[in-house]
Structure formats: structure tokens, C-alpha cells
Short mmCIF file of C-alpha atoms and ligand atoms in Angstrom, two decimals:
data_model
loop_
_atom_site.label_atom_id
_atom_site.label_comp_id
_atom_site.label_asym_id
_atom_site.label_seq_id
_atom_site.Cartn_x
_atom_site.Cartn_y
_atom_site.Cartn_z
CA MET A 1 -2.83 -22.65 -18.37
CA GLN A 2 -5.98 -22.08 -17.08
CA ILE A 3 -6.09 -20.42 -13.88
CA SER A 4 -8.91 -18.81 -11.39
CA VAL A 5 -8.25 -15.61 -9.58
CA ILE A 6 -10.27 -15.43 -6.40
CA GLY A 7 -10.90 -12.16 -4.64
CA CYS A 8 -10.99 -9.04 -7.54
CA GLY A 9 -9.68 -6.10 -4.82
CA TYR A 10 -6.73 -4.29 -5.29
CA LEU A 11 -4.19 -7.54 -5.49
CA GLY A 12 -6.65 -10.04 -7.61
CA ALA A 13 -7.92 -7.49 -10.13
CA VAL A 14 -4.27 -6.50 -11.20
CA HIS A 15 -3.17 -10.38 -10.80
CA ALA A 16 -5.69 -11.53 -12.66
CA ALA A 17 -4.96 -8.80 -15.37
CA CYS A 18 -1.53 -9.68 -15.76
CA MET A 19 -1.88 -13.57 -15.85
CA ALA A 20 -3.77 -12.99 -18.75
CA LYS A 21 -1.05 -10.69 -19.82
CA LEU A 22 1.05 -13.54 -19.47
CA GLY A 23 -0.85 -15.28 -22.50
CA HIS A 24 -2.70 -17.76 -19.49
CA ASP A 25 -6.54 -18.17 -19.93
CA VAL A 26 -8.15 -16.13 -16.73
CA VAL A 27 -11.18 -16.57 -14.55
CA GLY A 28 -11.41 -13.31 -11.84
CA ILE A 29 -14.33 -14.53 -9.14
CA ASP A 30 -15.33 -12.00 -6.55
CA VAL A 31 -18.59 -11.91 -4.50
CA ASP A 32 -18.74 -8.02 -4.86
CA GLU A 33 -21.23 -7.46 -8.05
CA ARG A 34 -20.40 -3.87 -8.69
CA LYS A 35 -16.65 -4.62 -8.97
CA ILE A 36 -17.17 -7.57 -11.24
CA ALA A 37 -19.42 -5.44 -13.29
CA ASP A 38 -16.81 -2.82 -13.35
CA LEU A 39 -13.85 -5.04 -14.22
CA ALA A 40 -16.16 -7.13 -17.16
CA ALA A 41 -16.59 -3.91 -18.52
CA GLY A 42 -12.83 -2.89 -18.67
CA LYS A 43 -12.88 -0.25 -15.97
CA ALA A 44 -10.50 -0.94 -12.65
CA PRO A 45 -12.49 -0.43 -9.48
CA PHE A 46 -9.61 1.77 -8.28
CA PHE A 47 -6.81 4.22 -9.58
CA GLU A 48 -4.01 2.26 -10.46
CA PRO A 49 -1.54 3.52 -13.75
CA GLY A 50 -1.81 1.02 -16.65
CA LEU A 51 -4.36 -1.33 -15.19
CA GLU A 52 -7.46 -0.27 -17.29
CA GLU A 53 -5.63 -0.15 -20.37
CA LEU A 54 -4.20 -3.59 -19.62
CA LEU A 55 -7.58 -4.86 -18.83
CA LEU A 56 -8.83 -3.59 -22.00
CA GLU A 57 -6.30 -5.21 -23.95
CA VAL A 58 -6.18 -8.61 -22.44
CA GLN A 59 -9.83 -8.57 -22.13
CA ALA A 60 -9.82 -8.17 -26.16
CA THR A 61 -8.12 -11.00 -26.84
CA GLY A 62 -10.62 -13.24 -24.67
CA ARG A 63 -8.15 -14.62 -22.21
CA LEU A 64 -9.92 -12.55 -19.17
CA THR A 65 -13.14 -13.14 -18.05
CA PHE A 66 -14.92 -12.18 -14.72
CA THR A 67 -17.92 -13.45 -12.71
CA THR A 68 -19.67 -13.84 -9.57
CA ASP A 69 -20.16 -17.63 -9.59
CA MET A 70 -17.40 -19.61 -7.83
CA SER A 71 -18.40 -22.64 -9.99
CA ALA A 72 -16.34 -20.98 -13.04
CA ALA A 73 -13.20 -21.64 -11.11
CA GLN A 74 -13.52 -25.57 -11.85
CA GLY A 75 -11.29 -26.67 -14.68
CA SER A 76 -8.63 -24.44 -13.84
CA THR A 77 -5.53 -26.11 -12.41
CA VAL A 78 -3.84 -23.06 -10.39
CA HIS A 79 -6.50 -20.80 -8.53
CA PHE A 80 -5.21 -18.17 -6.79
CA VAL A 81 -6.51 -16.67 -3.11
CA CYS A 82 -6.06 -13.18 -3.59
CA VAL A 83 -8.80 -11.95 -0.87
CA GLY A 84 -8.21 -9.07 1.59
CA THR A 85 -6.81 -9.60 5.35
CA PRO A 86 -7.88 -6.62 7.35
CA GLN A 87 -7.21 -5.51 10.49
CA LYS A 88 -9.78 -6.95 13.32
CA LYS A 89 -11.75 -4.17 14.55
CA GLY A 90 -10.25 -3.39 17.87
CA GLU A 91 -7.41 -5.91 17.62
CA ASN A 92 -4.03 -5.77 16.13
CA ALA A 93 -4.82 -9.55 14.58
CA ALA A 94 -5.31 -10.31 10.89
CA ASP A 95 -9.09 -10.88 10.29
CA MET A 96 -8.89 -14.35 8.20
CA THR A 97 -12.77 -14.60 7.39
CA TYR A 98 -12.39 -13.56 3.73
CA VAL A 99 -9.35 -16.20 3.24
CA ASP A 100 -11.11 -18.69 5.10
CA ALA A 101 -14.56 -18.29 3.45
CA ALA A 102 -12.86 -18.02 0.15
CA THR A 103 -10.77 -21.21 0.31
CA GLN A 104 -13.99 -22.88 1.73
CA ALA A 105 -16.22 -21.69 -1.28
CA LEU A 106 -13.14 -22.82 -3.84
CA LEU A 107 -13.10 -26.50 -2.11
CA PRO A 108 -15.86 -28.23 -4.28
CA TYR A 109 -14.68 -27.17 -7.29
CA LEU A 110 -11.30 -28.76 -7.14
CA SER A 111 -9.83 -31.58 -9.21
CA ALA A 112 -6.94 -34.18 -8.62
CA GLY A 113 -3.45 -32.27 -9.66
CA ASP A 114 -5.20 -28.67 -8.82
CA VAL A 115 -2.87 -26.00 -7.39
CA VAL A 116 -4.49 -23.49 -4.59
CA VAL A 117 -2.44 -20.99 -4.27
CA GLY A 118 -2.50 -18.38 -1.73
CA LYS A 119 -1.00 -14.91 -2.38
CA SER A 120 -2.68 -12.91 0.63
CA THR A 121 -0.79 -11.62 3.57
CA VAL A 122 -1.45 -13.94 6.37
CA PRO A 123 -0.42 -14.91 9.92
CA VAL A 124 2.27 -17.86 9.77
CA GLY A 125 0.82 -21.18 10.43
CA THR A 126 -2.27 -20.34 7.98
CA ALA A 127 -1.15 -22.32 4.91
CA ALA A 128 -0.36 -25.56 6.85
CA ARG A 129 -3.92 -25.09 8.09
CA LEU A 130 -5.59 -24.86 4.57
CA ALA A 131 -3.24 -27.07 3.04
CA GLU A 132 -4.97 -29.79 5.45
CA LEU A 133 -8.95 -28.75 4.31
CA VAL A 134 -7.26 -28.74 0.82
CA LEU A 135 -6.33 -32.37 1.10
CA GLN A 136 -9.22 -33.31 3.08
CA GLN A 137 -11.48 -32.28 -0.14
CA GLU A 138 -9.31 -33.55 -2.90
CA PRO A 139 -6.27 -35.80 -1.92
CA LYS A 140 -4.60 -34.94 -5.16
CA ALA A 141 -4.75 -31.04 -4.98
CA HIS A 142 -1.91 -29.29 -3.86
CA LEU A 143 -1.87 -26.10 -1.69
CA ALA A 144 1.02 -23.43 -1.93
CA TRP A 145 1.96 -19.81 -0.76
CA ASN A 146 3.12 -16.98 -3.01
CA PRO A 147 3.25 -13.91 -1.29
CA GLU A 148 2.69 -10.87 -3.16
CA PHE A 149 4.96 -7.90 -2.92
CA LEU A 150 3.29 -5.41 -5.32
CA ARG A 151 3.40 -1.72 -4.45
CA GLU A 152 0.36 0.34 -5.24
CA GLY A 153 0.94 2.73 -7.68
CA HIS A 154 3.57 0.46 -9.66
CA ALA A 155 1.13 -2.78 -9.43
CA VAL A 156 1.16 -3.79 -12.75
CA LYS A 157 4.66 -3.69 -13.07
CA ASP A 158 5.53 -5.25 -9.59
CA THR A 159 3.28 -8.25 -10.62
CA LEU A 160 5.05 -8.85 -14.41
CA THR A 161 8.67 -8.33 -13.45
CA PRO A 162 8.63 -8.72 -9.59
CA ASP A 163 11.44 -8.51 -7.82
CA ARG A 164 11.67 -11.95 -6.89
CA PHE A 165 9.03 -15.06 -6.56
CA VAL A 166 8.81 -17.13 -3.31
CA TYR A 167 7.10 -19.99 -3.47
CA GLY A 168 5.79 -21.97 -0.26
CA VAL A 169 5.35 -25.55 -0.52
CA HIS A 170 4.67 -28.58 2.01
CA GLU A 171 8.28 -29.19 3.54
CA GLY A 172 9.96 -26.57 0.84
CA SER A 173 10.13 -29.18 -1.49
CA GLU A 174 11.87 -28.49 -4.44
CA ASP A 175 10.00 -31.50 -6.35
CA HIS A 176 6.78 -30.60 -5.40
CA ALA A 177 4.37 -30.49 -8.03
CA ALA A 178 3.20 -26.82 -7.14
CA VAL A 179 6.57 -25.75 -8.08
CA ALA A 180 6.40 -26.96 -11.65
CA ALA A 181 2.79 -25.55 -12.04
CA LEU A 182 4.31 -22.13 -10.51
CA ASP A 183 7.42 -22.33 -12.71
CA GLU A 184 4.74 -22.63 -15.69
CA VAL A 185 2.76 -19.70 -14.64
CA TYR A 186 5.46 -17.28 -14.20
CA SER A 187 7.62 -18.76 -17.08
CA THR A 188 7.93 -15.43 -19.12
CA PRO A 189 9.16 -13.43 -15.91
CA LEU A 190 11.42 -16.28 -14.86
CA GLY A 191 12.75 -16.55 -18.40
CA MET A 192 13.79 -13.14 -18.00
CA GLY A 193 15.88 -14.09 -14.94
CA THR A 194 13.91 -13.16 -12.01
CA ARG A 195 14.79 -14.95 -9.05
CA ARG A 196 12.50 -17.41 -7.35
CA LEU A 197 12.95 -19.18 -3.98
CA VAL A 198 11.29 -22.52 -2.80
CA ALA A 199 10.77 -22.77 1.14
CA ASP A 200 8.37 -24.29 3.44
CA TYR A 201 4.97 -22.92 4.51
CA ALA A 202 6.01 -20.85 7.39
CA THR A 203 9.27 -19.34 5.80
CA ALA A 204 6.93 -18.07 3.11
CA GLU A 205 4.71 -16.47 5.23
CA LEU A 206 7.01 -14.60 7.16
CA VAL A 207 9.26 -13.35 4.52
CA LYS A 208 6.21 -11.58 3.46
CA ALA A 209 5.50 -9.72 7.12
CA ALA A 210 9.39 -9.43 7.77
CA ALA A 211 9.72 -7.36 4.36
CA ASN A 212 7.05 -5.26 5.24
CA SER A 213 8.36 -4.79 8.65
CA PHE A 214 11.92 -3.90 7.22
CA LEU A 215 10.38 -1.19 5.26
CA ALA A 216 7.89 0.01 8.20
CA THR A 217 11.13 0.12 10.08
CA LYS A 218 13.22 2.07 7.85
CA ILE A 219 10.43 4.58 7.43
CA SER A 220 10.08 5.22 11.50
CA PHE A 221 13.96 4.97 11.81
CA ILE A 222 14.23 7.94 9.43
CA ASN A 223 11.41 9.42 10.97
CA ALA A 224 13.24 8.98 14.59
CA MET A 225 16.26 11.01 13.07
CA ALA A 226 13.78 13.49 11.39
CA GLU A 227 12.67 14.06 15.37
CA VAL A 228 16.52 14.50 16.29
CA CYS A 229 17.46 16.55 13.38
CA GLU A 230 14.68 18.61 14.59
CA ALA A 231 15.99 19.24 18.08
CA ALA A 232 19.41 19.52 16.98
CA GLY A 233 18.75 22.14 14.38
CA ALA A 234 19.99 19.42 11.65
CA ASP A 235 18.80 18.60 7.89
CA VAL A 236 17.56 14.80 7.88
CA THR A 237 17.38 15.24 3.99
CA VAL A 238 21.13 15.66 3.91
CA LEU A 239 21.33 12.75 6.68
CA ALA A 240 19.72 10.40 4.69
CA ASP A 241 21.30 10.99 1.51
CA ALA A 242 24.72 10.78 3.32
CA ILE A 243 23.56 7.42 5.04
CA GLY A 244 22.09 6.06 1.71
CA LEU A 245 25.44 5.76 -0.18
CA ASP A 246 26.30 3.06 2.07
CA ASP A 247 24.99 0.73 -0.06
CA ARG A 248 24.60 -1.86 3.07
CA ILE A 249 21.90 1.14 3.96
CA GLY A 250 20.40 2.52 0.75
CA ARG A 251 18.67 5.51 0.17
CA LYS A 252 15.00 3.77 -0.56
CA PHE A 253 12.70 4.27 1.77
CA LEU A 254 14.62 6.85 3.50
CA ASN A 255 12.14 9.92 3.14
CA ALA A 256 11.12 11.46 6.26
CA GLY A 257 7.86 12.87 6.39
CA ILE A 258 4.87 12.35 7.92
CA GLY A 259 4.93 8.54 8.12
CA PHE A 260 3.74 5.19 6.57
CA GLY A 261 0.07 4.55 6.03
CA GLY A 262 -2.58 2.30 3.87
CA GLY A 263 -3.75 -0.94 3.49
CA CYS A 264 -0.89 -2.99 4.18
CA LEU A 265 2.14 -1.83 6.05
CA PRO A 266 0.05 -0.18 9.51
CA LYS A 267 -1.96 -3.22 9.52
CA ASP A 268 0.78 -6.18 8.43
CA ILE A 269 3.34 -4.75 11.72
CA ARG A 270 0.58 -4.97 13.92
CA ALA A 271 -0.85 -8.65 12.92
CA PHE A 272 2.93 -9.78 13.05
CA MET A 273 2.98 -8.50 16.64
CA ALA A 274 -0.34 -9.99 17.35
CA ARG A 275 0.79 -13.36 15.95
CA ALA A 276 4.29 -13.53 17.38
CA GLY A 277 2.52 -13.05 20.70
CA GLU A 278 0.65 -16.51 20.22
CA LEU A 279 3.55 -18.09 19.27
CA GLY A 280 5.17 -17.21 22.30
CA ALA A 281 7.80 -14.97 20.33
CA ASP A 282 6.15 -11.51 21.27
CA GLN A 283 9.80 -10.18 22.75
CA ALA A 284 11.08 -10.57 19.37
CA LEU A 285 9.36 -7.93 17.96
CA THR A 286 8.67 -4.87 20.88
CA PHE A 287 10.50 -2.89 18.58
CA LEU A 288 7.57 -3.14 15.76
CA ARG A 289 5.51 -1.09 18.57
CA GLU A 290 8.19 1.51 18.49
CA VAL A 291 8.05 1.51 15.06
CA ASP A 292 4.18 2.21 15.47
CA ALA A 293 4.48 4.69 17.82
CA ILE A 294 7.02 6.64 15.86
CA ASN A 295 4.68 6.70 12.94
CA MET A 296 1.70 7.84 15.12
CA ARG A 297 3.55 10.33 16.29
CA ARG A 298 4.34 11.80 12.94
CA ARG A 299 0.45 12.86 12.59
CA THR A 300 0.30 14.68 16.31
CA ARG A 301 3.55 16.00 15.18
CA THR A 302 2.12 17.59 11.94
CA VAL A 303 -0.57 19.24 13.45
CA GLU A 304 1.76 21.06 16.01
CA LEU A 305 3.63 22.27 13.43
CA THR A 306 0.42 23.70 11.62
CA ARG A 307 -0.67 25.27 15.09
CA GLU A 308 3.11 26.82 14.86
CA LEU A 309 3.02 27.85 11.71
CA CYS A 310 -0.07 29.52 12.38
CA GLY A 311 1.11 31.85 14.97
CA GLY A 312 -0.40 29.30 17.45
CA VAL A 313 -4.20 28.90 16.92
CA LEU A 314 -5.91 27.03 14.77
CA MET A 315 -9.34 28.18 15.26
CA GLY A 316 -11.00 29.52 12.21
CA GLN A 317 -7.68 29.03 10.21
CA ARG A 318 -8.36 28.04 6.74
CA ILE A 319 -6.05 25.39 6.09
CA THR A 320 -5.35 23.70 2.56
CA VAL A 321 -4.32 20.09 2.50
CA LEU A 322 -2.51 18.82 -0.99
CA GLY A 323 -3.31 14.87 -1.06
CA ALA A 324 -5.54 13.05 0.52
CA ALA A 325 -4.48 9.54 -0.66
CA PHE A 326 -1.86 7.55 1.54
CA LYS A 327 0.95 8.15 -1.27
CA PRO A 328 1.11 9.30 -4.92
CA ASP A 329 -0.40 7.94 -7.85
CA SER A 330 -3.29 5.86 -5.60
CA ASP A 331 -6.88 6.60 -4.64
CA ASP A 332 -6.01 4.62 -1.73
CA VAL A 333 -6.77 6.54 1.86
CA ARG A 334 -6.87 3.65 4.09
CA ASP A 335 -5.19 4.84 7.15
CA SER A 336 -3.74 7.86 5.03
CA PRO A 337 -1.67 10.16 7.13
CA ALA A 338 -2.59 13.19 5.32
CA LEU A 339 -6.47 12.55 5.84
CA SER A 340 -5.91 11.70 9.46
CA ILE A 341 -4.09 15.18 9.99
CA ALA A 342 -6.96 16.82 7.76
CA ALA A 343 -9.36 15.61 9.94
CA GLN A 344 -7.25 16.73 13.30
CA LEU A 345 -6.69 19.92 12.41
CA GLN A 346 -10.42 20.11 11.51
CA LEU A 347 -11.60 18.99 15.12
CA GLN A 348 -9.24 21.37 16.50
CA GLY A 349 -11.32 24.29 14.92
CA ALA A 350 -9.38 24.85 11.74
CA VAL A 351 -11.66 24.88 8.33
CA VAL A 352 -9.75 22.52 6.34
CA THR A 353 -9.77 22.02 2.37
CA VAL A 354 -8.47 18.69 0.79
CA THR A 355 -7.52 18.50 -2.67
CA ASP A 356 -6.21 15.36 -4.56
CA PRO A 357 -5.97 14.41 -7.98
CA GLU A 358 -7.80 10.83 -7.37
CA SER A 359 -9.26 10.22 -4.13
CA LEU A 360 -11.39 13.02 -2.89
CA GLY A 361 -14.41 10.46 -3.79
CA ASN A 362 -12.77 8.06 -1.59
CA ALA A 363 -11.66 10.55 1.52
CA ALA A 364 -15.25 12.02 1.36
CA ARG A 365 -16.56 8.86 2.05
CA ARG A 366 -14.29 8.12 4.96
CA PHE A 367 -14.61 11.92 6.37
CA PRO A 368 -17.56 13.67 5.19
CA GLU A 369 -16.93 16.62 7.67
CA LEU A 370 -14.16 17.82 5.76
CA ASN A 371 -14.23 20.06 2.80
CA TYR A 372 -13.16 18.88 -0.61
CA GLU A 373 -12.40 20.88 -3.83
CA ALA A 374 -10.75 18.70 -6.73
CA ASN A 375 -9.42 22.08 -8.49
CA THR A 376 -5.94 22.81 -6.82
CA GLU A 377 -6.23 26.80 -7.34
CA GLU A 378 -9.76 26.87 -6.07
CA ALA A 379 -8.28 24.80 -2.70
CA LEU A 380 -5.41 26.99 -2.49
CA ARG A 381 -7.43 30.51 -2.77
CA ASN A 382 -7.17 32.76 0.42
CA ALA A 383 -5.79 29.86 2.47
CA ASP A 384 -4.27 30.66 6.14
CA ALA A 385 -1.65 27.68 5.52
CA VAL A 386 -0.66 25.01 2.85
CA LEU A 387 0.17 21.41 3.91
CA LEU A 388 1.69 19.25 1.50
CA LEU A 389 0.83 16.02 2.65
CA THR A 390 0.77 13.64 -0.50
CA GLU A 391 3.87 14.38 -2.54
CA TRP A 392 1.57 14.02 -6.23
CA LYS A 393 4.08 15.24 -9.07
CA GLU A 394 1.71 18.20 -9.68
CA TYR A 395 2.41 19.25 -6.26
CA ARG A 396 5.76 19.04 -6.17
CA HIS A 397 5.77 21.38 -9.03
CA LEU A 398 3.84 24.14 -7.85
CA ASP A 399 5.09 27.79 -8.86
CA PRO A 400 5.99 29.05 -5.48
CA HIS A 401 4.98 32.86 -6.85
CA GLU A 402 2.12 31.60 -8.87
CA THR A 403 0.92 29.95 -5.42
CA ARG A 404 1.57 32.64 -3.42
CA ASP A 405 -0.66 35.04 -5.40
CA LEU A 406 -3.76 32.29 -4.86
CA VAL A 407 -3.50 32.38 -1.11
CA GLY A 408 -4.15 34.60 2.11
CA ASN A 409 -0.93 33.97 4.00
CA ALA A 410 2.28 32.68 2.64
CA ARG A 411 2.78 29.75 4.99
CA ILE A 412 3.96 26.19 3.72
CA LEU A 413 4.34 23.03 5.41
CA ASP A 414 5.92 20.48 3.65
CA GLY A 415 5.12 17.22 5.28
CA ARG A 416 7.45 14.94 2.47
CA ASN A 417 10.12 17.23 1.71
CA ALA A 418 9.08 17.61 -1.35
CA LEU A 419 9.91 21.31 -2.30
CA ASP A 420 13.21 23.18 -2.49
CA PRO A 421 13.03 25.62 0.65
CA GLN A 422 15.57 27.87 -0.89
CA LYS A 423 12.88 28.58 -3.71
CA TRP A 424 9.96 28.69 -1.39
CA ARG A 425 11.39 31.01 1.22
CA ALA A 426 12.84 33.12 -1.88
CA ALA A 427 9.30 33.92 -3.26
CA GLY A 428 8.13 35.24 0.41
CA TRP A 429 7.15 31.93 1.99
CA THR A 430 7.24 30.85 5.68
CA TYR A 431 8.33 27.29 4.58
CA ARG A 432 8.45 24.46 6.97
CA GLY A 433 9.64 20.97 6.21
CA VAL A 434 10.10 17.69 8.37
CA GLY A 435 13.46 17.50 10.27
CA ARG A 436 15.18 20.23 8.77
CA PRO A 437 15.87 23.95 9.43
C1 LIG B 1 3.55 -1.72 0.59
C2 LIG B 1 4.93 -2.60 0.43
O1 LIG B 1 5.94 -1.43 -0.27
C3 LIG B 1 4.90 -3.72 -0.68
O2 LIG B 1 6.25 -4.28 -1.05
C4 LIG B 1 3.74 -4.52 -0.22
O3 LIG B 1 3.59 -5.61 -1.43
C5 LIG B 1 2.66 -4.02 0.00
O4 LIG B 1 2.75 -3.17 1.38
C6 LIG B 1 1.64 -5.20 0.37
O5 LIG B 1 1.74 -5.59 1.57
O6 LIG B 1 0.84 -5.12 -0.46
P1 LIG B 1 1.96 0.27 -0.24
O7 LIG B 1 0.96 0.00 0.35
O8 LIG B 1 1.50 0.22 -1.92
O9 LIG B 1 3.43 -1.09 -0.45
O10 LIG B 1 2.96 1.36 -0.24
P2 LIG B 1 4.66 1.74 0.07
O11 LIG B 1 5.29 2.48 -1.08
O12 LIG B 1 5.18 0.80 0.82
O13 LIG B 1 4.42 3.05 0.55
C7 LIG B 1 4.12 2.97 2.34
C8 LIG B 1 3.82 4.09 2.99
O14 LIG B 1 5.30 4.49 3.37
C9 LIG B 1 3.17 5.14 2.57
O15 LIG B 1 2.01 5.80 3.31
C10 LIG B 1 4.41 6.16 1.91
O16 LIG B 1 4.34 7.33 1.85
C11 LIG B 1 5.47 5.97 2.65
N1 LIG B 1 6.70 6.21 2.91
C12 LIG B 1 7.42 5.26 1.85
C13 LIG B 1 7.28 6.81 3.73
O17 LIG B 1 7.02 7.87 4.50
N2 LIG B 1 8.55 7.17 3.25
C14 LIG B 1 9.58 6.55 2.52
O18 LIG B 1 10.58 6.77 2.26
C15 LIG B 1 8.90 5.38 1.78
#
């Protein structure tokens, strides 16, 4: 199929490459000239395992091109809208500027039979509104909403072999032309047994908001349990293993720690609350306010634990923060709890050095006042306290004996419960975890 992908950020760049991998002819379009130049040269503008290799592989086949010229969308039959919906400044709601602008810019290039497919995470009601615009421009074109569930760090696999596809079409009708078009786009994963559900626009939009809200709730639930475990002298990691064995609950996303961050969960639960308020259903989602509050409390709690670990004073303490990205295998520092904690410690007088395998450039642009050191050993040298805040594999596998020889004071705060406390204590460390004795 001939496919255009509008917006080549995290979602769009991965989607374009994966659609070409599935055998389609794809043009990726973005207004950002630098991003397009990078992608056209086979360079991923962000760190995502496997993406660069995939870009080079599919570009060699000639099936994937990139441009800043929207007219290149003409001739494609399916147009994926993959632009961002960040949080509005000073408000909880989603900023729809990019989705609206991208759709408007695409309209003149639509032909009869084309399908515009929204993938961005949007407030419920957006698809119905955009469908009107599409129909006004080209009465024989269609609009579908096909939310994306990819996780950063697993984006290629999640796009090529997702858990499920959700197609939102007018009135949720199976016979809709957009359903047939999307079935053709995804024929390979569908052939491998991936489930697909057809829904009306509102349901498809809500599936995404509900999924991210559930994940955020699961994380905040276990972090709330960590607070209780700390007060009671219990161990949240054992508690999570035990409740996780109940398959109605499940062990995934029950890792207590410094909380969730990134470009999705925090802003998505806030936008969901804002939209529910507009719809008069705000009471239904007041629990998400608590989910958000528990999550933000992890950050202040970690600062306090660090102060305790340093004998009650942060002023002048040399603190090494292992990990700046919001999660491992990503260079994304948007709303990263690790960086936010590092910045708060620095504000309170600590001398903070941050290290991370991939995200130091992004981190330094966000918080130029922090010290950054790419070499882990150098970052650890003479530290008064070490904070493991993003559980990259290299930090999980640090040797407590070798690490002890580098630091000034052998104190560690394991913000992700990623280390073996016994091993670290046996090597002479003062070890603190989250919600464990
Ligand atoms: C999330 C969802 O998992 C995806 O399904 C969704 O498509 C995506 O948002 C999106 O809306 O685009 P992502 O932001 O890449 O994906 O990251 P997650 O793997 O969900 O992790 C989010 C945060 O939760 C990270 O900061 C992570 O460290 C934290 N987390 C995760 C925990 O603190 N504990 C856990 O047990 C799991």
C-alpha cells in the first residue's frame, strides 16, 4: 500500500519504519527539517533499540522516504497522523495544536477513498470533530482512530507485533471501508494472530486513555503500598511478588520505586481528568488525582531519604545519580523522576553528578545547572552517596566491592529496588531501598 505518516517523532518515525518493514511504500512527513534530514540519512533522532538498523534496512529497499513537503502525501491511500499531544502550559488538558495543524495541512491532498488514521493520544471527541473536517474536504474519504500502545525502549517490537489493534470508525461498523484498509495495512501481524477490535470513535479514544490510566494506577498502587511497608517495616518487593502471583492481579507494573514519568503516563492521566471534567464526569476520575499525587510524592520522599542517608544534611554532599532517563533503554528525559530528584537535591545544596548511558545530552539541555559525567566510574569517584534512579542494566550489574573502592562514603539509595540488598550490605554499604527494610 501507499502510506503517508504525518509527524516523525517517537511514534511516527517508528511507525513509518515499521510500515515499510511490513512491505508498504511509505513517506514520512514532518515540519522539522533537522529531524527529516536525520531520518533520511538513516539516523534515528532519539535512542530506540533496533530503530536505526530498521531504518537502514528499509531505506535500502527504497520503500521509505522522508520529506518536509506535505504534498508528498498525495497518492497515498492511508495517512497516519502521528503528531504529539503534549500537556498545555499551565493546564492539565492536552494541547491539540499539532493534531489540528497536521490534519488541516493534509486535507488539500486527500482523494476519494483515502483513509486518514489518527494514532495520537487525544481527548475523547477529537475523532468525530476531525471526521467532519475530512468529509467537508473530500466526501468520499474516511477517518479512523487507531490508538498506539507502544512502549519506548520496545517501540519496534510493539509496533510490528502489538498485543492488539483497536480501530475506531464511524458508528463502530465492521463494514466500514476504513476497517478493510487497516486490515490490509496490518495484514502481516493480523495473519500471525494479533487480535483486533472495531469500536466507535469515542470508545477507541477512551481505550488509550483508560489503558494508560490503569498502568499509572497500578504503579501508584504499589508505591502507596511501599509507603505503608516503610511505616510498618515490611517489604514491598515480596508483597508485590505475592499479590502478583494472583493472575487477576499480575506481577507486571508492580515495581515500587521513584514513580512514573515520561512523555505519556503523567500527561495522559491529567488530560483524561481535564476531558472528563468538560464532559461532566469529573467525579469518575478523581482517583487519578490521587494516583498523580502518590506519584509526585515519590520524588519528595526520595529527596528526604537521601537526606537521611547523608546523616540529615544535604548541603555540600557529593551525590552521584545513576540514570537520568525516565526509564532504561531510552534517552527520553521528559518528566523524568530521576532528573527531577537530581535537580531538587542540587537546589537543596548537594553537589550532584548525573550519569546515564544515553540521555546526558537531553538532560543537560533540560537542567544545565547539574554536573554530568558520561563515565560511570568517574561519576562515582568520591561520592558521599549514590542514588540508583533509572535501572539501566549496567547499574543493576554494578559490583558492590569494586564500586565501594571508588566512592568516598559507601551509602546507596536504590530508587528502583533493582539491587540485592544483602550483597550490597555484605560489601560494607549502607543500603536503602524503596518500601523495604
Ligand atoms: C506508556 C505505556 O506503557 C504504553 O503502553 C503507551 O503506549 C505509552 O505510554 C504511550 O502512551 O505512548 P512508556 O511511557 O514508554 O509507555 O513507558 P512505560 O514502560 O509505561 O513506563 C512509564 C513509567 O513508569 C517509567 O517511568 C517507568 O520507570 C515507570 N514504572 C513502570 C514504574 O515505576 N514501575 C513499574 O512497575 C513499571
